[in-house]
């Protein structure tokens, strides 16, 4: 499957960052690696489940630019009069966080991500659910939200974030565009 291929390639590229992040002691000027679990509740009341991985570079001014990848899926989704089956999204994106200056234990942040999403699903019309068309397409991925980090130890933080996410943002209201409220829970390793 094409999603697994891209996900494995991303992990191979990210491995040097994982190793270097574990070898440094000071937070500023190094990379952080953030595996997470994401749950999106779409505006059509479907739930999308997703593991994700982000690699960010920490700057002293609170900015964290980076890259990320996610693999989101749901068994069924209703959108624009269609029933979508075996829905899979693989967004690859640039990420930017801003950490607000607070105590060392708890740190709120704002975050945004922009990228491309590789989408696959089987589409059927509501009256004829047995006839399915396999669709593979790309879309403009967007995420924006707020979160809070909690420092567990010198090199480990846990975080929780809430935001808005869309897998194929478009001005055409007839496009298949799953979007909605997103919840993220994960860890950051420095």
C-alpha positions as YAML, in Angstrom:
chain: A
units: angstrom
residues:
- id: 1
  name: UNK
  ca: [0.00, 0.00, 0.00]
- id: 2
  name: UNK
  ca: [1.29, 3.48, -0.88]
- id: 3
  name: UNK
  ca: [0.69, 4.85, 2.65]
- id: 4
  name: UNK
  ca: [2.93, 2.25, 4.25]
- id: 5
  name: UNK
  ca: [5.66, 2.95, 1.70]
- id: 6
  name: UNK
  ca: [5.70, 6.72, 2.41]
- id: 7
  name: UNK
  ca: [5.42, 6.19, 6.18]
- id: 8
  name: UNK
  ca: [8.40, 3.81, 6.21]
- id: 9
  name: UNK
  ca: [10.44, 6.21, 4.08]
- id: 10
  name: UNK
  ca: [9.68, 9.04, 6.48]
- id: 11
  name: UNK
  ca: [10.72, 6.93, 9.49]
- id: 12
  name: UNK
  ca: [14.02, 6.08, 7.81]
- id: 13
  name: UNK
  ca: [14.68, 9.76, 7.16]
- id: 14
  name: UNK
  ca: [13.70, 10.72, 10.74]
- id: 15
  name: UNK
  ca: [15.92, 8.11, 12.46]
- id: 16
  name: UNK
  ca: [19.08, 10.29, 12.51]
- id: 17
  name: UNK
  ca: [17.02, 13.01, 14.22]
- id: 18
  name: UNK
  ca: [15.80, 10.51, 16.82]
- id: 19
  name: UNK
  ca: [19.36, 9.51, 17.67]
- id: 20
  name: UNK
  ca: [20.72, 13.06, 17.80]
- id: 21
  name: UNK
  ca: [17.80, 14.21, 19.96]
- id: 22
  name: UNK
  ca: [18.69, 11.64, 22.61]
- id: 23
  name: UNK
  ca: [22.38, 12.65, 22.69]
- id: 24
  name: UNK
  ca: [21.98, 16.33, 23.64]
- id: 25
  name: UNK
  ca: [21.46, 17.76, 27.14]
- id: 26
  name: UNK
  ca: [20.28, 21.36, 26.70]
- id: 27
  name: UNK
  ca: [16.71, 21.95, 25.42]
- id: 28
  name: UNK
  ca: [17.48, 24.96, 23.20]
- id: 29
  name: UNK
  ca: [19.17, 24.36, 19.86]
- id: 30
  name: UNK
  ca: [18.30, 20.71, 19.51]
- id: 31
  name: UNK
  ca: [15.67, 18.55, 17.93]
- id: 32
  name: UNK
  ca: [12.57, 17.18, 19.59]
- id: 33
  name: UNK
  ca: [10.74, 14.07, 18.45]
- id: 34
  name: UNK
  ca: [7.01, 13.84, 19.18]
- id: 35
  name: UNK
  ca: [5.08, 10.61, 18.60]
- id: 36
  name: UNK
  ca: [1.36, 11.06, 19.26]
- id: 37
  name: UNK
  ca: [-2.13, 9.64, 18.90]
- id: 38
  name: UNK
  ca: [-4.68, 11.89, 17.22]
- id: 39
  name: UNK
  ca: [-8.46, 11.70, 17.14]
- id: 40
  name: UNK
  ca: [-10.49, 13.90, 14.81]
- id: 41
  name: UNK
  ca: [-14.26, 14.25, 15.06]
- id: 42
  name: UNK
  ca: [-15.39, 15.38, 11.63]
- id: 43
  name: UNK
  ca: [-18.25, 17.78, 11.00]
- id: 44
  name: UNK
  ca: [-20.16, 14.72, 9.69]
- id: 45
  name: UNK
  ca: [-19.80, 13.02, 13.13]
- id: 46
  name: UNK
  ca: [-17.24, 10.40, 12.07]
- id: 47
  name: UNK
  ca: [-14.12, 9.62, 14.08]
- id: 48
  name: UNK
  ca: [-10.70, 9.47, 12.39]
- id: 49
  name: UNK
  ca: [-7.89, 7.72, 14.31]
- id: 50
  name: UNK
  ca: [-4.24, 8.54, 13.61]
- id: 51
  name: UNK
  ca: [-0.73, 7.89, 14.86]
- id: 52
  name: UNK
  ca: [1.60, 10.78, 14.03]
- id: 53
  name: UNK
  ca: [5.25, 11.74, 14.30]
- id: 54
  name: UNK
  ca: [6.77, 15.26, 14.33]
- id: 55
  name: UNK
  ca: [10.41, 16.34, 14.40]
- id: 56
  name: UNK
  ca: [10.98, 19.97, 15.44]
- id: 57
  name: UNK
  ca: [14.03, 22.16, 16.07]
- id: 58
  name: UNK
  ca: [13.94, 24.18, 19.32]
- id: 59
  name: UNK
  ca: [14.96, 27.86, 19.28]
- id: 60
  name: UNK
  ca: [15.51, 30.09, 22.32]
- id: 61
  name: UNK
  ca: [12.76, 32.52, 21.22]
- id: 62
  name: UNK
  ca: [10.09, 29.80, 21.65]
- id: 63
  name: UNK
  ca: [9.71, 28.88, 17.98]
- id: 64
  name: UNK
  ca: [9.83, 25.23, 16.88]
- id: 65
  name: UNK
  ca: [9.81, 24.73, 13.09]
- id: 66
  name: UNK
  ca: [9.67, 21.14, 11.92]
- id: 67
  name: UNK
  ca: [8.16, 18.42, 9.76]
- id: 68
  name: UNK
  ca: [5.54, 15.78, 10.42]
- id: 69
  name: UNK
  ca: [3.63, 12.81, 9.10]
- id: 70
  name: UNK
  ca: [0.34, 11.20, 10.09]
- id: 71
  name: UNK
  ca: [-1.63, 8.11, 9.04]
- id: 72
  name: UNK
  ca: [-5.35, 8.71, 9.59]
- id: 73
  name: UNK
  ca: [-8.14, 6.25, 8.90]
- id: 74
  name: UNK
  ca: [-11.80, 5.46, 9.44]
- id: 75
  name: UNK
  ca: [-13.87, 2.53, 8.13]
- id: 76
  name: UNK
  ca: [-16.79, 4.67, 6.87]
- id: 77
  name: UNK
  ca: [-17.45, 8.37, 6.31]
- id: 78
  name: UNK
  ca: [-20.45, 10.25, 4.83]
- id: 79
  name: UNK
  ca: [-19.61, 13.34, 2.78]
- id: 80
  name: UNK
  ca: [-21.47, 15.29, 0.03]
- id: 81
  name: UNK
  ca: [-24.05, 12.57, -0.61]
- id: 82
  name: UNK
  ca: [-21.46, 9.80, -0.87]
- id: 83
  name: UNK
  ca: [-20.54, 6.99, 1.46]
- id: 84
  name: UNK
  ca: [-16.78, 6.55, 1.71]
- id: 85
  name: UNK
  ca: [-15.34, 3.20, 2.79]
- id: 86
  name: UNK
  ca: [-11.80, 2.30, 3.93]
- id: 87
  name: UNK
  ca: [-10.82, 5.97, 4.18]
- id: 88
  name: UNK
  ca: [-7.04, 6.52, 4.54]
- id: 89
  name: UNK
  ca: [-5.13, 9.82, 4.69]
- id: 90
  name: UNK
  ca: [-1.37, 10.28, 4.77]
- id: 91
  name: UNK
  ca: [-0.54, 13.97, 5.28]
- id: 92
  name: UNK
  ca: [3.09, 15.10, 5.10]
- id: 93
  name: UNK
  ca: [3.51, 18.65, 6.37]
- id: 94
  name: UNK
  ca: [5.61, 21.49, 7.67]
- id: 95
  name: UNK
  ca: [4.91, 22.36, 11.29]
- id: 96
  name: UNK
  ca: [5.47, 25.51, 13.36]
- id: 97
  name: UNK
  ca: [4.95, 25.77, 17.13]
- id: 98
  name: UNK
  ca: [5.31, 28.76, 19.41]
- id: 99
  name: UNK
  ca: [5.94, 28.03, 23.10]
- id: 100
  name: UNK
  ca: [4.67, 30.69, 25.49]
- id: 101
  name: UNK
  ca: [7.08, 31.65, 28.30]
- id: 102
  name: UNK
  ca: [5.81, 30.17, 31.59]
- id: 103
  name: UNK
  ca: [7.08, 27.89, 34.31]
- id: 104
  name: UNK
  ca: [9.50, 25.09, 33.47]
- id: 105
  name: UNK
  ca: [6.96, 22.34, 34.25]
- id: 106
  name: UNK
  ca: [3.92, 23.53, 32.26]
- id: 107
  name: UNK
  ca: [4.20, 25.34, 28.92]
- id: 108
  name: UNK
  ca: [1.25, 26.26, 26.64]
- id: 109
  name: UNK
  ca: [1.85, 26.54, 22.91]
- id: 110
  name: UNK
  ca: [0.18, 27.47, 19.63]
- id: 111
  name: UNK
  ca: [0.73, 25.35, 16.55]
- id: 112
  name: UNK
  ca: [0.01, 25.30, 12.84]
- id: 113
  name: UNK
  ca: [0.76, 22.80, 10.07]
- id: 114
  name: UNK
  ca: [0.45, 23.02, 6.28]
- id: 115
  name: UNK
  ca: [1.16, 20.30, 3.76]
- id: 116
  name: UNK
  ca: [-0.13, 17.76, 1.29]
- id: 117
  name: UNK
  ca: [-2.38, 14.84, 2.10]
- id: 118
  name: UNK
  ca: [-2.37, 11.64, 0.06]
- id: 119
  name: UNK
  ca: [-5.95, 10.33, 0.20]
- id: 120
  name: UNK
  ca: [-7.42, 6.92, -0.64]
- id: 121
  name: UNK
  ca: [-10.96, 5.64, -0.21]
- id: 122
  name: UNK
  ca: [-13.73, 3.68, -1.88]
- id: 123
  name: UNK
  ca: [-16.67, 5.91, -2.87]
- id: 124
  name: UNK
  ca: [-20.27, 4.77, -3.24]
- id: 125
  name: UNK
  ca: [-23.50, 6.64, -3.78]
- id: 126
  name: UNK
  ca: [-26.04, 6.33, -0.98]
- id: 127
  name: UNK
  ca: [-28.72, 4.55, -3.06]
- id: 128
  name: UNK
  ca: [-26.23, 2.01, -4.50]
- id: 129
  name: UNK
  ca: [-23.81, 1.01, -1.71]
- id: 130
  name: UNK
  ca: [-22.64, -2.16, -3.53]
- id: 131
  name: UNK
  ca: [-21.07, -0.23, -6.42]
- id: 132
  name: UNK
  ca: [-17.79, 1.30, -5.23]
- id: 133
  name: UNK
  ca: [-15.19, 3.41, -7.01]
- id: 134
  name: UNK
  ca: [-11.59, 3.45, -5.75]
- id: 135
  name: UNK
  ca: [-10.32, 7.01, -5.41]
- id: 136
  name: UNK
  ca: [-6.69, 8.14, -4.97]
- id: 137
  name: UNK
  ca: [-6.13, 11.90, -4.75]
- id: 138
  name: UNK
  ca: [-4.08, 14.59, -3.06]
- id: 139
  name: UNK
  ca: [-5.30, 17.55, -1.06]
- id: 140
  name: UNK
  ca: [-4.16, 20.62, 0.85]
- id: 141
  name: UNK
  ca: [-3.70, 19.64, 4.53]
- id: 142
  name: UNK
  ca: [-4.13, 22.23, 7.27]
- id: 143
  name: UNK
  ca: [-4.06, 22.15, 11.06]
- id: 144
  name: UNK
  ca: [-4.16, 24.89, 13.67]
- id: 145
  name: UNK
  ca: [-4.56, 24.56, 17.41]
- id: 146
  name: UNK
  ca: [-3.40, 25.11, 20.97]
- id: 147
  name: UNK
  ca: [-1.83, 22.74, 23.43]
- id: 148
  name: UNK
  ca: [-0.01, 22.38, 26.70]
- id: 149
  name: UNK
  ca: [3.24, 20.54, 27.49]
- id: 150
  name: UNK
  ca: [4.02, 19.06, 30.88]
- id: 151
  name: UNK
  ca: [7.67, 18.28, 31.69]
- id: 152
  name: UNK
  ca: [8.01, 14.78, 33.16]
- id: 153
  name: UNK
  ca: [11.82, 14.78, 33.28]
- id: 154
  name: UNK
  ca: [14.77, 16.60, 31.70]
- id: 155
  name: UNK
  ca: [14.29, 14.99, 28.27]
- id: 156
  name: UNK
  ca: [10.61, 13.93, 28.29]
- id: 157
  name: UNK
  ca: [7.42, 15.98, 28.02]
- id: 158
  name: UNK
  ca: [3.84, 14.88, 27.59]
- id: 159
  name: UNK
  ca: [1.38, 17.09, 25.74]
- id: 160
  name: UNK
  ca: [-2.30, 17.52, 24.93]
- id: 161
  name: UNK
  ca: [-3.62, 19.69, 22.09]
- id: 162
  name: UNK
  ca: [-6.97, 20.71, 20.61]
- id: 163
  name: UNK
  ca: [-7.38, 22.22, 17.17]
- id: 164
  name: UNK
  ca: [-9.01, 22.26, 13.73]
- id: 165
  name: UNK
  ca: [-7.82, 19.93, 10.98]
- id: 166
  name: UNK
  ca: [-8.72, 19.45, 7.31]
- id: 167
  name: UNK
  ca: [-7.36, 16.81, 4.92]
- id: 168
  name: UNK
  ca: [-8.41, 18.35, 1.60]
- id: 169
  name: UNK
  ca: [-9.14, 22.03, 2.09]
- id: 170
  name: UNK
  ca: [-10.82, 23.50, -0.97]
- id: 171
  name: UNK
  ca: [-13.12, 26.34, -1.99]
- id: 172
  name: UNK
  ca: [-15.23, 23.85, -3.98]
- id: 173
  name: UNK
  ca: [-18.09, 22.76, -1.71]
- id: 174
  name: UNK
  ca: [-18.61, 19.59, -3.80]
- id: 175
  name: UNK
  ca: [-15.13, 18.21, -2.98]
- id: 176
  name: UNK
  ca: [-14.74, 15.39, -0.47]
- id: 177
  name: UNK
  ca: [-13.21, 17.35, 2.41]
- id: 178
  name: UNK
  ca: [-13.11, 15.65, 5.82]
- id: 179
  name: UNK
  ca: [-12.39, 18.26, 8.48]
- id: 180
  name: UNK
  ca: [-13.24, 18.88, 12.09]
- id: 181
  name: UNK
  ca: [-12.14, 19.11, 15.70]
- id: 182
  name: UNK
  ca: [-8.87, 17.33, 16.48]
- id: 183
  name: UNK
  ca: [-7.50, 16.06, 19.81]
- id: 184
  name: UNK
  ca: [-3.84, 15.04, 20.21]
- id: 185
  name: UNK
  ca: [-2.10, 13.23, 23.07]
- id: 186
  name: UNK
  ca: [1.57, 12.32, 22.96]
- id: 187
  name: UNK
  ca: [5.13, 12.62, 24.21]
- id: 188
  name: UNK
  ca: [8.06, 14.82, 23.23]
- id: 189
  name: UNK
  ca: [11.59, 13.42, 23.55]
- id: 190
  name: UNK
  ca: [14.44, 15.93, 23.59]
...
